[in-house]
mmCIF file of C-alpha atoms and ligand atoms in Angstrom:
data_model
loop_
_atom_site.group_PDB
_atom_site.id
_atom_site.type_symbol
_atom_site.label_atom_id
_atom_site.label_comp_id
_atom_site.label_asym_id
_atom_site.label_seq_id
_atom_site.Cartn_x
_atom_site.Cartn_y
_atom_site.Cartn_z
ATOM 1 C CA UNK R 21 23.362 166.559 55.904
ATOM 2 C CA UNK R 22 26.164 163.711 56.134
ATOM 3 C CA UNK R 23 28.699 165.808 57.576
ATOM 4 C CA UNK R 24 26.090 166.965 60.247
ATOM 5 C CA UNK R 25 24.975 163.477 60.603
ATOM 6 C CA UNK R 26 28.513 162.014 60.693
ATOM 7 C CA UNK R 27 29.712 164.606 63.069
ATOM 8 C CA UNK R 28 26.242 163.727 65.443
ATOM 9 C CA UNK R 29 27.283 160.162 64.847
ATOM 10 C CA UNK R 30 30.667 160.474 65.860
ATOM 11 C CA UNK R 31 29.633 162.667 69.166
ATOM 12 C CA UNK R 32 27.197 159.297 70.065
ATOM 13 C CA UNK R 33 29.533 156.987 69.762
ATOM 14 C CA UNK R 34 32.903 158.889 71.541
ATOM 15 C CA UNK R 35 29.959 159.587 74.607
ATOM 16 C CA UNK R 36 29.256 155.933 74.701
ATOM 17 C CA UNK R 37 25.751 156.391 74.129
ATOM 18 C CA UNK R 38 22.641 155.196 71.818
ATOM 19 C CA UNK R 39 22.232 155.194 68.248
ATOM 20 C CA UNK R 40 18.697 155.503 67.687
ATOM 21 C CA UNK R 41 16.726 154.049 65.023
ATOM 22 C CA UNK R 42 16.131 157.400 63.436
ATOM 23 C CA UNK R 43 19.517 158.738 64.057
ATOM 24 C CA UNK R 44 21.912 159.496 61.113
ATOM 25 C CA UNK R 45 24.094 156.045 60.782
ATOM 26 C CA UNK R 46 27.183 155.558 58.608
ATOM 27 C CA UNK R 47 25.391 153.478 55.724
ATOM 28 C CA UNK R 48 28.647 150.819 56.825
ATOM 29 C CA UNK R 49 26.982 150.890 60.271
ATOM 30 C CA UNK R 50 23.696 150.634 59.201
ATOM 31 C CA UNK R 51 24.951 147.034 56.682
ATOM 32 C CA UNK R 52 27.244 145.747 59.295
ATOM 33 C CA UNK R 53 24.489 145.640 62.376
ATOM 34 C CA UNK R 54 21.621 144.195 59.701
ATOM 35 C CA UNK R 55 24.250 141.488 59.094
ATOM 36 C CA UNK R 56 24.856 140.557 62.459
ATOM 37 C CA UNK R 57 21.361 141.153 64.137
ATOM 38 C CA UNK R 58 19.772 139.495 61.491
ATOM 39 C CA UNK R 59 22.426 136.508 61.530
ATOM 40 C CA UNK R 60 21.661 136.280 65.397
ATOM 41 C CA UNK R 61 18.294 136.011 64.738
ATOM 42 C CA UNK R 62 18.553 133.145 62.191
ATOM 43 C CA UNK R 63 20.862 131.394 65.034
ATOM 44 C CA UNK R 64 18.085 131.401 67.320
ATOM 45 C CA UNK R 65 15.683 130.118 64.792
ATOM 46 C CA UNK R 66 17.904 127.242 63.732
ATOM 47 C CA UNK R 67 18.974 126.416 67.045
ATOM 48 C CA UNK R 68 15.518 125.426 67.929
ATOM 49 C CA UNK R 69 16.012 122.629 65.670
ATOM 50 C CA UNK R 70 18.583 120.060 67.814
ATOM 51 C CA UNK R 71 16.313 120.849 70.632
ATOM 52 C CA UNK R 72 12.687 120.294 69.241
ATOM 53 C CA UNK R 73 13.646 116.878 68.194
ATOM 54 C CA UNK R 74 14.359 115.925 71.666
ATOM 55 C CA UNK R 75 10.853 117.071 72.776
ATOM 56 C CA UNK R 76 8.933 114.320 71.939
ATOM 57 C CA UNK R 77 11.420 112.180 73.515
ATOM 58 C CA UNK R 78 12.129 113.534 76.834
ATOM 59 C CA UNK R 79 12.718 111.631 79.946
ATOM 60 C CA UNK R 80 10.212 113.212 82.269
ATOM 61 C CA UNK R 81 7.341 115.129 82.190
ATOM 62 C CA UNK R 82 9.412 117.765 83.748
ATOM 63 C CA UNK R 83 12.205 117.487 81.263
ATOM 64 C CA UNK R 84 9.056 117.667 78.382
ATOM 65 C CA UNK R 85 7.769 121.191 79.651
ATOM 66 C CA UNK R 86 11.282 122.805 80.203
ATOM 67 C CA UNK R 87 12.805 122.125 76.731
ATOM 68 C CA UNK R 88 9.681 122.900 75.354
ATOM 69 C CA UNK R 89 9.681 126.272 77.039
ATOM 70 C CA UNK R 90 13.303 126.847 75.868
ATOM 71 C CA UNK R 91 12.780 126.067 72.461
ATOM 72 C CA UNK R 92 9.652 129.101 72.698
ATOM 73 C CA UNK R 93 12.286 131.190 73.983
ATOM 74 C CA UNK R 94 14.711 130.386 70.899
ATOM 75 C CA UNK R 95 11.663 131.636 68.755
ATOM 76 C CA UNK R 96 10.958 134.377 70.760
ATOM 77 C CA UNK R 97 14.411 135.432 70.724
ATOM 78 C CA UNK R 98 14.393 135.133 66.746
ATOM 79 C CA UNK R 99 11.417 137.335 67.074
ATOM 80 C CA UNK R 100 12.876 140.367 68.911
ATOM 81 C CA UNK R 101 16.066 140.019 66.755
ATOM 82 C CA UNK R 102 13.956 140.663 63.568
ATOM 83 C CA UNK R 103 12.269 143.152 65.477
ATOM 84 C CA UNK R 104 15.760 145.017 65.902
ATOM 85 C CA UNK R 105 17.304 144.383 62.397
ATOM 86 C CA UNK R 106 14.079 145.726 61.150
ATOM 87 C CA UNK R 107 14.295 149.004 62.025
ATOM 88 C CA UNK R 108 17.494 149.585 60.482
ATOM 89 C CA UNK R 109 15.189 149.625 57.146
ATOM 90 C CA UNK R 110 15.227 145.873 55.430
ATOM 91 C CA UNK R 111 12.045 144.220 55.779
ATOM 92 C CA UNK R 112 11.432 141.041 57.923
ATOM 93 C CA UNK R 113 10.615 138.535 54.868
ATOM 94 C CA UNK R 114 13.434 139.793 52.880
ATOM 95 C CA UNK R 115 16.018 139.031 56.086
ATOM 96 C CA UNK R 116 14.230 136.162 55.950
ATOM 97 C CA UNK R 117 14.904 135.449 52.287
ATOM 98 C CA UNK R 118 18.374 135.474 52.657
ATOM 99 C CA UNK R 119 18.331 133.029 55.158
ATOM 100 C CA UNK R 120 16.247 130.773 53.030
ATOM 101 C CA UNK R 121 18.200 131.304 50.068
ATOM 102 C CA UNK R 122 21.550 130.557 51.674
ATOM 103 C CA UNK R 123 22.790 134.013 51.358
ATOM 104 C CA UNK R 124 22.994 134.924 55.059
ATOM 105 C CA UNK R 125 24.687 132.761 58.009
ATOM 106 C CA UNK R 126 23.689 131.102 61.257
ATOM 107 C CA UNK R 127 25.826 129.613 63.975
ATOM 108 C CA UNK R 128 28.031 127.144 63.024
ATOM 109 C CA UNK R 129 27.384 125.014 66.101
ATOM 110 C CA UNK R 130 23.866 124.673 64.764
ATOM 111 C CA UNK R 131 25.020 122.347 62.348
ATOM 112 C CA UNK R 132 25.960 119.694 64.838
ATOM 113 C CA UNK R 133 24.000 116.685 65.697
ATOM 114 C CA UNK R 134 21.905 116.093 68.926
ATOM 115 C CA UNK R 135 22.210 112.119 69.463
ATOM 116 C CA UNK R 136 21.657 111.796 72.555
ATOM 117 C CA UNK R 137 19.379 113.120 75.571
ATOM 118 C CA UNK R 138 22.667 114.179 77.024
ATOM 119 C CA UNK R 139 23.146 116.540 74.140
ATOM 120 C CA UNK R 140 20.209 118.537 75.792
ATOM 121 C CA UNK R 141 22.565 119.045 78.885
ATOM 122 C CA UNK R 142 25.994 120.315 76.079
ATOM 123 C CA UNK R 143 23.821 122.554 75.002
ATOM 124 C CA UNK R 144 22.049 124.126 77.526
ATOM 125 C CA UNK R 145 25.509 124.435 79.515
ATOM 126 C CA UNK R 146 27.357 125.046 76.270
ATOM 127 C CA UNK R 147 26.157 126.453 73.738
ATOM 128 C CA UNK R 148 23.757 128.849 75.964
ATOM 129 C CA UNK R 149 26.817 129.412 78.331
ATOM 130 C CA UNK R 150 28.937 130.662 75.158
ATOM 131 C CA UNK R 151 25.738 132.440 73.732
ATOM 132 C CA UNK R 152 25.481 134.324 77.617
ATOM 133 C CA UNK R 153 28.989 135.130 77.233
ATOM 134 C CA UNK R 154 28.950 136.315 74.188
ATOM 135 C CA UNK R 155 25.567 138.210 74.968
ATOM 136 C CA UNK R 156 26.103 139.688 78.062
ATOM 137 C CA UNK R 157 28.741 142.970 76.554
ATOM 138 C CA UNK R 158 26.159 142.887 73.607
ATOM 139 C CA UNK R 159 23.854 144.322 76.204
ATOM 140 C CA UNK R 160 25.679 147.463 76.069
ATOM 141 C CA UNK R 161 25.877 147.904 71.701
ATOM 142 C CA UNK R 162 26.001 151.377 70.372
ATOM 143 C CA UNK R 163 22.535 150.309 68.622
ATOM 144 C CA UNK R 164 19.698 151.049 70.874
ATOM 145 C CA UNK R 165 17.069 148.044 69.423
ATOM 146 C CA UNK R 166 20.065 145.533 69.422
ATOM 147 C CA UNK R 167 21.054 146.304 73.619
ATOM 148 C CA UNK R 168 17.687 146.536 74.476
ATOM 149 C CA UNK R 169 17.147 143.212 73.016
ATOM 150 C CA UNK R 170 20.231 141.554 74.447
ATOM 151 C CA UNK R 171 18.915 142.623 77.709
ATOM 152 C CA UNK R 172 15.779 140.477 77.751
ATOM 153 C CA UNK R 173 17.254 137.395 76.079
ATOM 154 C CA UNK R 174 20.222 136.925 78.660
ATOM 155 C CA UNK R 175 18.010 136.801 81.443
ATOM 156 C CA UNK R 176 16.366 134.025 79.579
ATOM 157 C CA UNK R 177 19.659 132.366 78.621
ATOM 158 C CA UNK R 178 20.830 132.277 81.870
ATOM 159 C CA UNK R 179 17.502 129.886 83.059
ATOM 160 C CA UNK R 180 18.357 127.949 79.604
ATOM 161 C CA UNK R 181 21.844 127.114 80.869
ATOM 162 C CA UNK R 182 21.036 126.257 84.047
ATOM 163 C CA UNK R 183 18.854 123.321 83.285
ATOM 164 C CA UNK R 184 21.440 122.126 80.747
ATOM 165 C CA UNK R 185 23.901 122.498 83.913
ATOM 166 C CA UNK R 186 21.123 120.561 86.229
ATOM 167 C CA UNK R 187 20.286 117.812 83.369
ATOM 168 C CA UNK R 188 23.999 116.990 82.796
ATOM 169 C CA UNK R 189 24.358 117.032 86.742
ATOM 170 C CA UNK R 190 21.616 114.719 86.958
ATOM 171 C CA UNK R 191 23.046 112.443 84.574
ATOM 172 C CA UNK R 192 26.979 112.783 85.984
ATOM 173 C CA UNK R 193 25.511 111.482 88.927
ATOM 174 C CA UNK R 194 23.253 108.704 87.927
ATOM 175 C CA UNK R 195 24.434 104.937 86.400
ATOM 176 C CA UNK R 196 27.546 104.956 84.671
ATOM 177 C CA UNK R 197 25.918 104.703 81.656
ATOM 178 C CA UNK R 198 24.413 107.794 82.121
ATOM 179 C CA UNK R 199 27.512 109.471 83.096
ATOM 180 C CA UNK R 200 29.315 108.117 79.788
ATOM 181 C CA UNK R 201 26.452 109.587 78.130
ATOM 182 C CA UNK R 202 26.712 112.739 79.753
ATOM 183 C CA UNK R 203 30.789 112.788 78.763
ATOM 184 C CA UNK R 204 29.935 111.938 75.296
ATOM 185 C CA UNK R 205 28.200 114.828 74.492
ATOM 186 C CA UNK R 206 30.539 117.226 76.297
ATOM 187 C CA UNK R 207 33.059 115.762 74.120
ATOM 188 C CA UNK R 208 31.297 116.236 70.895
ATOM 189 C CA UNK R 209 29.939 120.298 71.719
ATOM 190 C CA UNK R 210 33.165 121.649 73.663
ATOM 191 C CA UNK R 211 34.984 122.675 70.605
ATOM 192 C CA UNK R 212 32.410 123.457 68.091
ATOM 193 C CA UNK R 213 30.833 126.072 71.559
ATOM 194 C CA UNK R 214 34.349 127.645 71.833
ATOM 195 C CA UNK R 215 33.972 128.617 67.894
ATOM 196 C CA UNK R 216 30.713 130.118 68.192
ATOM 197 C CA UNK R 217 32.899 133.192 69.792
ATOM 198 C CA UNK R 218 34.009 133.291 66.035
ATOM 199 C CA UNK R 219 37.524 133.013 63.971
ATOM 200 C CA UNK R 220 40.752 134.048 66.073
ATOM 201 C CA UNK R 221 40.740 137.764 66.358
ATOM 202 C CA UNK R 222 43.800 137.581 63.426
ATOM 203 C CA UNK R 223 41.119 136.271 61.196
ATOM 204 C CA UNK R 224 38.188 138.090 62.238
ATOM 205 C CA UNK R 225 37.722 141.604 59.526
ATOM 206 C CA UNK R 226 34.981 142.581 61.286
ATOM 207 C CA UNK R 227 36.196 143.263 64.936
ATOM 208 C CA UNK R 228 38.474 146.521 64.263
ATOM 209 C CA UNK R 229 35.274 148.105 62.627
ATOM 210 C CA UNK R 230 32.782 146.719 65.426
ATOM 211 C CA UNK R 231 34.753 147.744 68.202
ATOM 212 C CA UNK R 232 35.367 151.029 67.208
ATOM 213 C CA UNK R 233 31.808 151.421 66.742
ATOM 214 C CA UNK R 234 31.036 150.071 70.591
ATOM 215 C CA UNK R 235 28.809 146.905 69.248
ATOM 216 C CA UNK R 236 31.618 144.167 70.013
ATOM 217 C CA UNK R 237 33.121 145.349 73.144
ATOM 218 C CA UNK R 238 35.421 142.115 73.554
ATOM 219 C CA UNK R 239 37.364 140.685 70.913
ATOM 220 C CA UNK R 240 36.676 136.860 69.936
ATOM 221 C CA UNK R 241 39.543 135.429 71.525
ATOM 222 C CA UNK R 242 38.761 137.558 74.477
ATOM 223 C CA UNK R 243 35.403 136.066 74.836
ATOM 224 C CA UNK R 244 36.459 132.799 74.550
ATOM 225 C CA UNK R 245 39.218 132.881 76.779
ATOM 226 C CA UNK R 246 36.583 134.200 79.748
ATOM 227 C CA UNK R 247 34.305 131.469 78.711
ATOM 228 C CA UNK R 248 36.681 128.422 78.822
ATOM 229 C CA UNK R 249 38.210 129.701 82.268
ATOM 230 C CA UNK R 250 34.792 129.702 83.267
ATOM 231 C CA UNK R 251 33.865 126.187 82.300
ATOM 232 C CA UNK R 252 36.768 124.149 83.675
ATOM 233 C CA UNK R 253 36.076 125.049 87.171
ATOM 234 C CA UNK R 254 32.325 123.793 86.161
ATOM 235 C CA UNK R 255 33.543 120.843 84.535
ATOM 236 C CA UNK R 256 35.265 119.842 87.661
ATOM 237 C CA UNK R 257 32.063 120.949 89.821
ATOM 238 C CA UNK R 258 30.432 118.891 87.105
ATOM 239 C CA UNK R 259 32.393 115.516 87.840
ATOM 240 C CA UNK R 260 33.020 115.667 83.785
ATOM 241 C CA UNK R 261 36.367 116.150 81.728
ATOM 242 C CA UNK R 262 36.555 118.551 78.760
ATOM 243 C CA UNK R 263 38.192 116.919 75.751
ATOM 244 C CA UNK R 264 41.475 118.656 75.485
ATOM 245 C CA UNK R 265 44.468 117.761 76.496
ATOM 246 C CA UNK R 266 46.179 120.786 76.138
ATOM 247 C CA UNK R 267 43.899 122.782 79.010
ATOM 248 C CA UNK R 268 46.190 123.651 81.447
ATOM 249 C CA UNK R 269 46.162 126.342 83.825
ATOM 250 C CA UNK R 270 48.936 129.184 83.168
ATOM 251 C CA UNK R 271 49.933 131.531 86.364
ATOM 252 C CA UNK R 272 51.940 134.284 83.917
ATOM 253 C CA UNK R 273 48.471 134.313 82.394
ATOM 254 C CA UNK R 274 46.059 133.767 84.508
ATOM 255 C CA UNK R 275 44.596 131.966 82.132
ATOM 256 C CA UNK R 276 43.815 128.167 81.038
ATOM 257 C CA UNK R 277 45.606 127.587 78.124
ATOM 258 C CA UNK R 278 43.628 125.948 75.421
ATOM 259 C CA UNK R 279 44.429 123.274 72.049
ATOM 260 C CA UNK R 280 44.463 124.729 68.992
ATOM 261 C CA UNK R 281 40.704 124.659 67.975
ATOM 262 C CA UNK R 282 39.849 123.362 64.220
ATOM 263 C CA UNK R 283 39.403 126.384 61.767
ATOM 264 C CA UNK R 284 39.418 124.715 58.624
ATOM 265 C CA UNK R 285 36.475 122.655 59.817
ATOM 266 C CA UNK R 286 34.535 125.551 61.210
ATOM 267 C CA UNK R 287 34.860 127.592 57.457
ATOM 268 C CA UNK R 288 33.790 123.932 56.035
ATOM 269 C CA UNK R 289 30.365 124.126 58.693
ATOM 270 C CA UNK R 290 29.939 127.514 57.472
ATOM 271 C CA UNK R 291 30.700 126.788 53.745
ATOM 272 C CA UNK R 292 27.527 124.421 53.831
ATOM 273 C CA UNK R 293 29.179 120.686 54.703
ATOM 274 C CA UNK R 294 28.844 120.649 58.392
ATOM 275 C CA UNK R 295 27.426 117.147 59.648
ATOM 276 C CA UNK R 296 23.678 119.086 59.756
ATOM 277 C CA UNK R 297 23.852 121.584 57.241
ATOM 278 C CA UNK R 298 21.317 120.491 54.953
ATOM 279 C CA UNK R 299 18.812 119.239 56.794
ATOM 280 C CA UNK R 300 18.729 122.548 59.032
ATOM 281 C CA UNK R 301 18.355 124.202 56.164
ATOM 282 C CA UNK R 302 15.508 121.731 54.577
ATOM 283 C CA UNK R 303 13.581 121.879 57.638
ATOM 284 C CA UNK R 304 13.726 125.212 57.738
ATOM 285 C CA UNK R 305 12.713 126.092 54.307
ATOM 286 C CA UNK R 306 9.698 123.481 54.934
ATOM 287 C CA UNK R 307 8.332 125.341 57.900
ATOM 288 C CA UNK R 308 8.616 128.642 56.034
ATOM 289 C CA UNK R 309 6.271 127.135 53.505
ATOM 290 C CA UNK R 310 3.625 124.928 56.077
ATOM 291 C CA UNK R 311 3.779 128.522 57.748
ATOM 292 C CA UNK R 312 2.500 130.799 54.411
ATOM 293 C CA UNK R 313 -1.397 130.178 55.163
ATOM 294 C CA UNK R 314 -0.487 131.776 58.542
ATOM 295 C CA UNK R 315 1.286 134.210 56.712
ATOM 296 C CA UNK R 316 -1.699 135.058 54.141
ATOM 297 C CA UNK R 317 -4.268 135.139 56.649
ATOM 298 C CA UNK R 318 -2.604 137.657 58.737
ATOM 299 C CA UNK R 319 -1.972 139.685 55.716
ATOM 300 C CA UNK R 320 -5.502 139.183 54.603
ATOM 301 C CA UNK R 321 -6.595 140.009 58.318
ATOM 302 C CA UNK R 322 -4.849 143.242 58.384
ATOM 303 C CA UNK R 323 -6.362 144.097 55.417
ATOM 304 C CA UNK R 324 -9.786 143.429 56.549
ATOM 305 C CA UNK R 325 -8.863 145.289 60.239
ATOM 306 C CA UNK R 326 -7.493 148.604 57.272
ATOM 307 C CA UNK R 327 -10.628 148.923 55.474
ATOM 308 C CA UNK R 328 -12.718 148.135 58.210
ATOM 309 C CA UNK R 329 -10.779 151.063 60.042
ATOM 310 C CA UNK R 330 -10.814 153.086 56.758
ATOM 311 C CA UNK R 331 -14.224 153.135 56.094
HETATM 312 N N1 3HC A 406 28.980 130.699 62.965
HETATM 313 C C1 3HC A 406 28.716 131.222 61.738
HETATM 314 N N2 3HC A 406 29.339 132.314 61.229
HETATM 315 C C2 3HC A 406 30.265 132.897 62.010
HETATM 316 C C3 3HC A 406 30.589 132.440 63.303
HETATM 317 C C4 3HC A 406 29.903 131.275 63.770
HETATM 318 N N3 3HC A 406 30.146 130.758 64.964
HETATM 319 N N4 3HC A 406 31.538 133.252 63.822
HETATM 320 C C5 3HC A 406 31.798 134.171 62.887
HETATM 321 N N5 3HC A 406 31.040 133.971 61.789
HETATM 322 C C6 3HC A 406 31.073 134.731 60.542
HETATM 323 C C7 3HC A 406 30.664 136.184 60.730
HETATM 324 O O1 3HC A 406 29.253 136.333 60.663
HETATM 325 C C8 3HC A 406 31.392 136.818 59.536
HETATM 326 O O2 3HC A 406 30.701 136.492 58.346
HETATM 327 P P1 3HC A 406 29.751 137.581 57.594
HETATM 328 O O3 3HC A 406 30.628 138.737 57.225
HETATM 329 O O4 3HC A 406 29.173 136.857 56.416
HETATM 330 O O5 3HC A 406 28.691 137.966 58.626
HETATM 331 C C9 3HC A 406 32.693 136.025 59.480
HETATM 332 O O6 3HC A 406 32.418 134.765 60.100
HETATM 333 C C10 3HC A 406 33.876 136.712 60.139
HETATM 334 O O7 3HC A 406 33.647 136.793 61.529
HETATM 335 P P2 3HC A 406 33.922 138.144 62.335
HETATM 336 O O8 3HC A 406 34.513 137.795 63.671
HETATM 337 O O9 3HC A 406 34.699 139.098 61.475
HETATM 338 O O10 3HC A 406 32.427 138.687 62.462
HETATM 339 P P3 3HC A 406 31.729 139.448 63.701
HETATM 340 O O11 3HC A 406 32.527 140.656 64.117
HETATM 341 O O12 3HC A 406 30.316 139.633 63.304
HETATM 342 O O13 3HC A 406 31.832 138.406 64.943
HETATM 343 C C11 3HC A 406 30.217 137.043 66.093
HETATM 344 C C12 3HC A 406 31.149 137.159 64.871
HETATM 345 C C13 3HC A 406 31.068 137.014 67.365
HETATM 346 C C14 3HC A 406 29.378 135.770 65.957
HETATM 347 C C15 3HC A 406 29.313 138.299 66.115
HETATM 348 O O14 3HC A 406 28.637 138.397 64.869
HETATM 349 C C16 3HC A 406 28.263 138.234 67.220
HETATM 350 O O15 3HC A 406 28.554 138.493 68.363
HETATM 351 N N6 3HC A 406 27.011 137.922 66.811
HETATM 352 C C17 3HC A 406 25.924 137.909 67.763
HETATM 353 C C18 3HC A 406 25.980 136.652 68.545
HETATM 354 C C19 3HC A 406 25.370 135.493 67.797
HETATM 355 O O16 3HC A 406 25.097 135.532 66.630
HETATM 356 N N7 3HC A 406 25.182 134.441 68.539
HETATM 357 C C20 3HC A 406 24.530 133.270 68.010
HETATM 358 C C21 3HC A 406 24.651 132.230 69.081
HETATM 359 S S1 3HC A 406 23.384 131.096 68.926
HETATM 360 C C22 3HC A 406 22.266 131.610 70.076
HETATM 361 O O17 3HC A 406 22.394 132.655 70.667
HETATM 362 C C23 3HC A 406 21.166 130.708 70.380
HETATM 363 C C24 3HC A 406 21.285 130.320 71.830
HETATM 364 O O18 3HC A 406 20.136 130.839 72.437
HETATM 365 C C25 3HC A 406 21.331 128.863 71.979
#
C-alpha cells in the first residue's frame, strides 16, 4: 500500500498538483505541514494580541472599527488554519495544547511590543506586508486545505496592510510629532518583519524538504529579499527612513542590499525571552480558560442536537 501510495504521491507532486486530505502522504509530509499550518495558525492567534490592546484606545471612531475588524480577521484566519491542520489527523484542542504548553511556535515578531498608536501603522504595513509576501506562493502548496486557505486570507491581508500603509501616511504627514512617532515604530518593527521570512536559507533544515515537496516555493532569503526591495520604494513614497544603514541599492544585483539582521536575538525571541514572550503567552493561556464554558456548552449542545437527532 506504501509503495502504491508513495508512487501516487510522487506522480502529485512531479505534476504540480493537490494532495488531498485523503490522499496517501509520506508520514514526514503529513508531520512537517501539521507543524507549520498549525504554527501559522497560532501566529494569527497571538498576533491579535499587539493589536487588541490598541482598540480601546484608538484615535477615531474610524480607526476603532477598522482594527477591530482586523483583529476578527486574525481570529478568523487562526480559524481556517486549524481547519487545515486538522484534517491532516491531530485534533484541534490537542494543536491547541501544544501551543499552550509551549511545545509549538508562533511568530517571533509577535513577541514585540506595541507602544505606540503608530505601531498600528508598522504593523499593518509590516508585519502584514511580510505575512502577504510570505503568503502569496503559499497560495499555490502541494496541500490542498493549506492553498485553499492561503487564498482567502491574502485577500484579507492585503486590506490589513493597506490601512497600516494609510495610518502611517496619515501620521507622516501630520505634526512632527506625529511623524517622529510614525518613524519610531518603523524603526522598532523593520528588522524583527524581515525575520518573520525565517533564519537565512544556510540555517533553515526545513527548506530543502519543503521545496521539494512544492509547499515553500521561495526560499527565506528569497522572500525577504522581494519584500525589502519592495518596501524602500514605499518608505520613500512614505516620507519615512528604514533603520539601516547598510540599504543600498546594487545594479549587479538588482537588488537592495541589506545589514546583517540579528540571529542570535531572533533564536533568543523564539527560545522564550523576547521583550513579550510571557505575557503573550499568559494572556493566551487566560483566554483559553475564560473561553472553557463556551467550550462545554457547545460540547454539551452537540450532545443534546446527537440524541435529539438519535432518538
Ligand atoms: N518565528 C518563529 N519561528 C520561526 C520563524 C519565525 N519568524 N521562522 C522560522 N521559525 C522556526 C520554524 O518554525 C522552524 O522551527 P520548527 O521546526 O520548530 O517548526 C525553525 O524556525 C527553522 O525554520 P525553517 O526555515 O527551517 O522552517 P520553515 O521551512 O517552516 O520556514 C516559515 C519558516 C517561513 C515561517 C514557514 O514555516 C512559513 O512560511 N510558515 C507560514 C507562514 C507563517 O507562519 N506566517 C506567520 C506570520 S504572522 C501572520 O501571518 C499574522 C499576520 O496576519 C499579521
Amino acid at each position: 500500500e506504501d509503495l502504491a501510495g508513495q508512487a501516487n504521491f510522487d506522480r502529485i507532486i512531479s505534476e504540480d498538483s493537490r494532495i488531498e486530505p485523503r490522499d496517501w502522504m509520506p508520514a514526514a509530509y503529513r508531520k512537517s505541514l501539521t507543524r507549520q499550518v498549525s504554527q501559522h495558525a497560532h501566529s494569527e492567534i497571538i498576533g491579535m494580541q499587539p493589536e487588541a490592546n490598541w482598540i480601546t484606545r484608538a484615535p477615531s471612531l474610524k480607526r476603532k472599527a477598522i482594527l477591530m475588524a482586523k483583529v476578527q480577521d486574525e481570529a478568523g484566519h487562526g480559524l481556517y488554519l486549524y481547519s487545515a491542520a486538522e484534517t491532516l489527523g491531530t485534533r484541534r484542542d490537542e494543536l491547541n495544547n501544544q501551543l499552550l504548553e509551549g511545545r509549538a511556535k508562533y511568530s517571533s515578531i509577535f513577541n514585540y511590543p506595541a507602544r505606540t498608536w503608530a505601531d498600528m501603522g508598522a504593523i499593518g504595513w509590516l508585519v502584514d506586508g511580510a505575512a502577504i509576501a510570505n503568503q502569496v506562493p503559499l497560495c499555490r502548496a502541494s496541500y490542498g486545505p493549506y492553498g485553499r486557505a492561503m487564498v482567502r486570507i491574502c485577500k484579507e491581508e492585503s486590506f490589513h496592510q493597506r490601512q497600516g500603509w494609510e495610518i502611517l501616511y496619515e501620521l507622516s504627514n501630520g505634526t512632527p510629532e506625529q511623524k517622529k512617532m510614525a518613524q519610531d515604530a518603523v524603526n522598532r518593527m523593520y528588522a524583527p518583519a524581515l525575520q518573520m521570512f525565517g533564519p537565512p536559507d544556510s540555517d533553515s533544515p526545513h527548506s530543502q524538504q519543503s521545496m521539494k515537496w512544492n509547499v515553500k516555493r521561495f526560499s527565506n532569503d528569497e522572500l525577504r529579499q522581494r519584500f525589502v526591495d519592495m518596501i524602500v520604494v514605499q518608505a520613500e513614497a512614505l516620507g519615512l527612513t528604514l533603520p539601516d544603514p547598510d540599504l543600498k541599492w546594487n545594479e549587479e544585483r538588482g537588488h537592495y542590499d541589506y545589514g546583517q539582521l540579528d540571529w542570535e536575538e531572533f533564536s533568543s525571541v523564539i527560545a522564550g525571552n523576547g521583550p513579550c514572550n510571557t505575557q503573550r503567552m499568559q494572556r493566551r493561556r487566560t483566554a483559553h480558560e475564560e473561553g472553557a464554558w463556551v467550550r462545554e456548552a457547545a460540547a454539551a449542545y452537540a450532545a443534546k442536537t446527537a440524541a435529539a437527532a438519535a432518538a
